CSV table of C-alpha atoms in Angstrom, one decimal:
chain,number,residue,atom,x,y,z
A,6,MET,CA,14.1,-2.3,4.5
A,7,SER,CA,12.6,-4.8,1.9
A,8,THR,CA,10.2,-6.2,4.6
A,9,TYR,CA,9.2,-2.9,5.6
A,10,LEU,CA,8.1,-2.1,2.0
A,11,ALA,CA,6.4,-5.3,1.8
A,12,GLY,CA,4.3,-4.6,4.9
A,13,PHE,CA,3.5,-1.1,3.3
A,14,SER,CA,2.7,-2.2,-0.1
A,15,LEU,CA,0.3,-5.2,1.1
A,16,GLY,CA,-1.3,-2.7,4.0
A,17,LEU,CA,-1.9,0.2,1.2
A,18,SER,CA,-3.4,-2.2,-1.1
A,19,LEU,CA,-5.8,-3.6,1.3
A,20,ILE,CA,-7.3,-0.4,2.1
A,21,LEU,CA,-7.2,1.4,-1.1
A,22,ALA,CA,-10.7,0.1,-2.2
A,23,ILE,CA,-13.6,2.6,-1.3
A,24,GLY,CA,-15.5,0.8,1.8
A,25,SER,CA,-17.6,1.9,4.5
A,26,GLN,CA,-14.7,3.3,6.5
A,27,ASN,CA,-13.1,4.9,3.6
A,28,ALA,CA,-16.4,6.8,2.5
A,29,PHE,CA,-17.1,8.0,6.1
A,30,VAL,CA,-13.4,9.6,6.2
A,31,LEU,CA,-14.1,11.0,3.1
A,32,LYS,CA,-17.4,12.7,4.0
A,33,GLN,CA,-15.7,14.0,7.3
A,34,GLY,CA,-12.9,15.5,5.3
A,35,LEU,CA,-15.5,17.1,2.6
A,36,LYS,CA,-17.3,18.5,5.9
A,37,LYS,CA,-13.9,19.6,7.6
A,38,ARG,CA,-15.5,17.8,10.6
A,39,HIS,CA,-13.4,16.5,13.3
A,40,VAL,CA,-10.9,15.2,10.4
A,41,PHE,CA,-7.8,14.9,12.4
A,42,ILE,CA,-9.4,12.5,15.1
A,43,VAL,CA,-11.5,10.5,12.4
A,44,CYS,CA,-7.9,9.7,10.8
A,45,LEU,CA,-6.3,9.0,14.0
A,46,VAL,CA,-9.0,6.8,15.3
A,47,CYS,CA,-9.2,4.7,12.0
A,48,ALA,CA,-5.3,4.4,11.7
A,49,VAL,CA,-4.6,3.4,15.4
A,50,SER,CA,-7.4,1.0,15.1
A,51,ASP,CA,-5.9,-0.7,12.0
A,52,GLY,CA,-2.5,-0.5,13.8
A,53,ILE,CA,-3.9,-2.3,16.9
A,54,LEU,CA,-5.6,-5.2,14.5
A,55,ILE,CA,-2.3,-5.6,12.6
A,56,SER,CA,-0.5,-6.0,15.7
A,57,LEU,CA,-2.8,-8.5,17.0
A,58,GLY,CA,-2.7,-10.4,13.6
A,59,VAL,CA,1.2,-10.2,13.7
A,60,ALA,CA,1.3,-11.5,17.3
A,61,GLY,CA,-0.9,-14.5,16.3
A,62,PHE,CA,-4.6,-13.5,17.2
A,63,GLY,CA,-5.6,-14.7,13.7
A,64,THR,CA,-5.6,-18.4,14.8
A,65,VAL,CA,-7.8,-17.4,17.9
A,66,VAL,CA,-10.2,-16.1,15.6
A,67,LYS,CA,-10.2,-19.2,13.4
A,68,GLN,CA,-10.6,-21.5,16.9
A,69,PHE,CA,-13.6,-19.2,18.0
A,70,PRO,CA,-15.7,-18.4,14.6
A,71,THR,CA,-18.4,-16.9,16.7
A,72,ILE,CA,-16.4,-13.6,17.0
A,73,GLU,CA,-16.6,-13.6,13.3
A,74,ILE,CA,-20.3,-14.2,13.4
A,75,VAL,CA,-21.1,-11.4,15.8
A,76,ALA,CA,-19.1,-9.1,13.8
A,77,ARG,CA,-20.8,-10.1,10.5
A,78,TYR,CA,-24.2,-9.6,11.5
A,79,GLY,CA,-23.7,-6.4,14.0
A,80,GLY,CA,-21.6,-4.7,11.2
A,81,ALA,CA,-24.4,-5.6,8.7
A,82,ALA,CA,-27.1,-4.0,10.6
A,83,PHE,CA,-25.1,-1.1,11.2
A,84,LEU,CA,-24.2,-0.5,7.4
A,85,ALA,CA,-27.9,-1.1,6.6
A,86,ILE,CA,-28.9,1.6,9.1
A,87,TYR,CA,-26.1,4.1,7.9
A,88,ALA,CA,-27.4,3.3,4.3
A,89,LEU,CA,-31.0,4.2,5.1
A,90,LEU,CA,-29.7,7.5,6.8
A,91,SER,CA,-27.8,8.3,4.0
A,92,PHE,CA,-30.6,7.9,1.5
A,93,LYS,CA,-32.9,9.6,3.6
A,94,SER,CA,-30.3,12.7,3.8
A,95,ALA,CA,-29.8,12.4,-0.2
A,96,PHE,CA,-33.6,12.8,-1.0
A,97,THR,CA,-35.0,14.9,1.8
A,98,GLU,CA,-32.3,17.8,2.8
A,99,THR,CA,-31.0,20.5,1.2
A,100,HIS,CA,-27.1,20.4,0.8
A,101,ALA,CA,-24.3,22.7,0.5
A,102,LEU,CA,-21.1,22.5,2.3
A,103,GLU,CA,-21.8,25.6,4.5
A,104,ALA,CA,-24.9,24.4,5.4
A,105,GLU,CA,-23.3,20.9,6.5
A,106,ALA,CA,-20.6,22.6,8.2
A,107,GLU,CA,-23.5,24.2,10.6
A,108,THR,CA,-24.9,21.0,11.5
A,109,GLU,CA,-21.9,19.8,13.6
A,110,SER,CA,-21.7,16.4,14.8
A,111,SER,CA,-20.7,15.8,18.6
A,112,LEU,CA,-17.1,14.7,18.9
A,113,PHE,CA,-18.3,11.7,20.7
A,114,LYS,CA,-20.8,10.8,18.3
A,115,THR,CA,-18.3,11.3,15.4
A,116,ILE,CA,-15.8,8.9,17.2
A,117,ALA,CA,-18.6,6.3,18.0
A,118,ILE,CA,-19.7,6.1,14.3
A,119,CYS,CA,-16.0,5.6,13.2
A,120,LEU,CA,-15.3,3.0,15.6
A,121,ALA,CA,-18.4,1.2,14.7
A,122,PHE,CA,-17.4,1.4,10.9
A,123,THR,CA,-14.0,-0.1,11.9
A,124,TRP,CA,-14.9,-2.6,14.7
A,125,LEU,CA,-17.9,-3.9,13.4
A,126,ASN,CA,-16.7,-4.8,9.8
A,127,PRO,CA,-15.7,-8.3,9.4
A,128,HIS,CA,-13.6,-7.5,6.1
A,129,VAL,CA,-11.3,-5.5,8.4
A,130,TYR,CA,-10.5,-8.6,10.3
A,131,LEU,CA,-10.1,-10.6,7.4
A,132,ASP,CA,-7.4,-8.2,6.3
A,133,THR,CA,-5.7,-6.8,9.0
A,134,VAL,CA,-5.8,-9.5,11.4
A,135,ILE,CA,-6.0,-12.8,9.3
A,136,LEU,CA,-4.5,-12.1,6.0
A,137,LEU,CA,-1.5,-9.4,7.2
A,138,GLY,CA,-0.7,-11.9,10.4
A,139,SER,CA,-0.5,-15.0,8.1
A,140,VAL,CA,1.7,-13.2,5.4
A,141,SER,CA,4.0,-11.8,8.1
A,142,THR,CA,4.9,-15.4,9.5
A,143,GLN,CA,6.8,-15.3,5.9
A,144,TYR,CA,9.1,-12.7,7.2
A,145,HIS,CA,10.0,-14.2,10.4
A,146,PRO,CA,12.2,-13.1,12.3
A,147,GLU,CA,11.6,-9.6,11.0
A,148,GLN,CA,7.9,-9.6,11.3
A,149,PHE,CA,8.1,-6.4,13.4
A,150,GLN,CA,9.4,-4.5,10.4
A,151,PHE,CA,6.5,-6.0,8.2
A,152,ALA,CA,3.9,-4.7,10.8
A,153,LEU,CA,5.4,-1.4,11.2
A,154,GLY,CA,5.1,-0.9,7.4
A,155,ALA,CA,1.6,-2.0,7.4
A,156,VAL,CA,0.8,0.4,10.3
A,157,ILE,CA,2.5,3.4,8.7
A,158,ALA,CA,0.5,2.8,5.4
A,159,SER,CA,-2.8,2.9,7.5
A,160,PHE,CA,-1.4,6.3,8.8
A,161,VAL,CA,-0.5,7.6,5.3
A,162,PHE,CA,-3.7,6.5,3.8
A,163,PHE,CA,-6.2,7.9,6.2
A,164,PHE,CA,-4.5,11.3,6.7
A,165,SER,CA,-4.1,11.6,3.0
A,166,LEU,CA,-7.7,10.7,2.5
A,167,GLY,CA,-9.1,12.8,5.0
A,168,TYR,CA,-7.1,16.1,4.3
A,169,GLY,CA,-7.1,15.5,0.6
A,170,ALA,CA,-10.9,15.4,0.4
A,171,ARG,CA,-10.6,19.2,0.7
A,172,VAL,CA,-9.4,19.4,-3.0
A,173,LEU,CA,-13.0,18.3,-4.0
A,174,ALA,CA,-14.4,21.1,-2.0
A,175,PRO,CA,-15.2,23.2,-4.8
A,176,VAL,CA,-17.2,20.6,-6.4
A,177,PHE,CA,-19.5,19.9,-3.3
A,178,GLU,CA,-20.2,23.5,-3.2
A,179,ASN,CA,-23.2,22.4,-5.3
A,180,PRO,CA,-25.8,21.2,-3.7
A,181,LYS,CA,-26.6,18.5,-6.4
A,182,ALA,CA,-23.3,17.1,-5.8
A,183,TRP,CA,-23.7,16.3,-2.4
A,184,LYS,CA,-26.9,14.6,-2.9
A,185,ILE,CA,-25.4,12.5,-5.3
A,186,PHE,CA,-22.5,11.8,-3.0
A,187,GLU,CA,-24.8,11.0,-0.3
A,188,PHE,CA,-26.7,8.7,-2.5
A,189,PHE,CA,-23.4,6.8,-3.4
A,190,VAL,CA,-22.4,6.3,0.1
A,191,GLY,CA,-25.8,4.7,0.9
A,192,VAL,CA,-25.5,2.5,-2.1
A,193,ILE,CA,-21.8,1.4,-0.8
A,194,MET,CA,-23.0,1.0,2.8
A,195,LEU,CA,-26.2,-1.1,1.5
A,196,ALA,CA,-24.1,-3.4,-0.7
A,197,LEU,CA,-21.5,-4.0,2.0
A,198,ALA,CA,-24.5,-5.0,4.2
A,199,LEU,CA,-25.9,-7.4,1.9
A,200,SER,CA,-22.6,-8.9,1.0
A,201,LEU,CA,-21.9,-9.5,4.7
A,202,VAL,CA,-25.3,-11.5,5.0
A,203,ALA,CA,-25.1,-13.3,1.8
A,204,ASN,CA,-21.5,-14.8,2.3
A,205,VAL,CA,-22.5,-16.7,5.5
């Protein structure tokens, strides 16, 4: 049980910070748009990466740094584009939750964006594959319990964030609040994109 709790607490602490993936989940939750599938895609993706890390994939990433480089520049480009779209939305569109609900994005497009936020983010590999993978070696032969704790932490966090966002819905009935949120998301995305390039 202690090994499971160690994996759960470390896994949860690594994804608590507001990042591109979390901001996207929060945004989908506020719009009540494909919330379940978005939360599921994020949690399952984390689960796959954590499992790969515990299984030893982290050593492969270290041996082939090209994987990290491709993810870094691809992720930076994606985040920069999404930031510009958020800024455009903040300054040029009229916002309200009702209006946002009417402009429904396709499920395929939503899943594609969600996957990009997850798999094009080098920090995800650092946290799940390398960090959790290396820490799990301390709990041998109970690494499975450690990984299970971290995976469940991802499910708890993403579903709580996605469905908990509805508590904030009354605030976002005000179009100005939505504009501020779009601008805030844009700032987060742009800052993360710049950090990826600056850390080369």
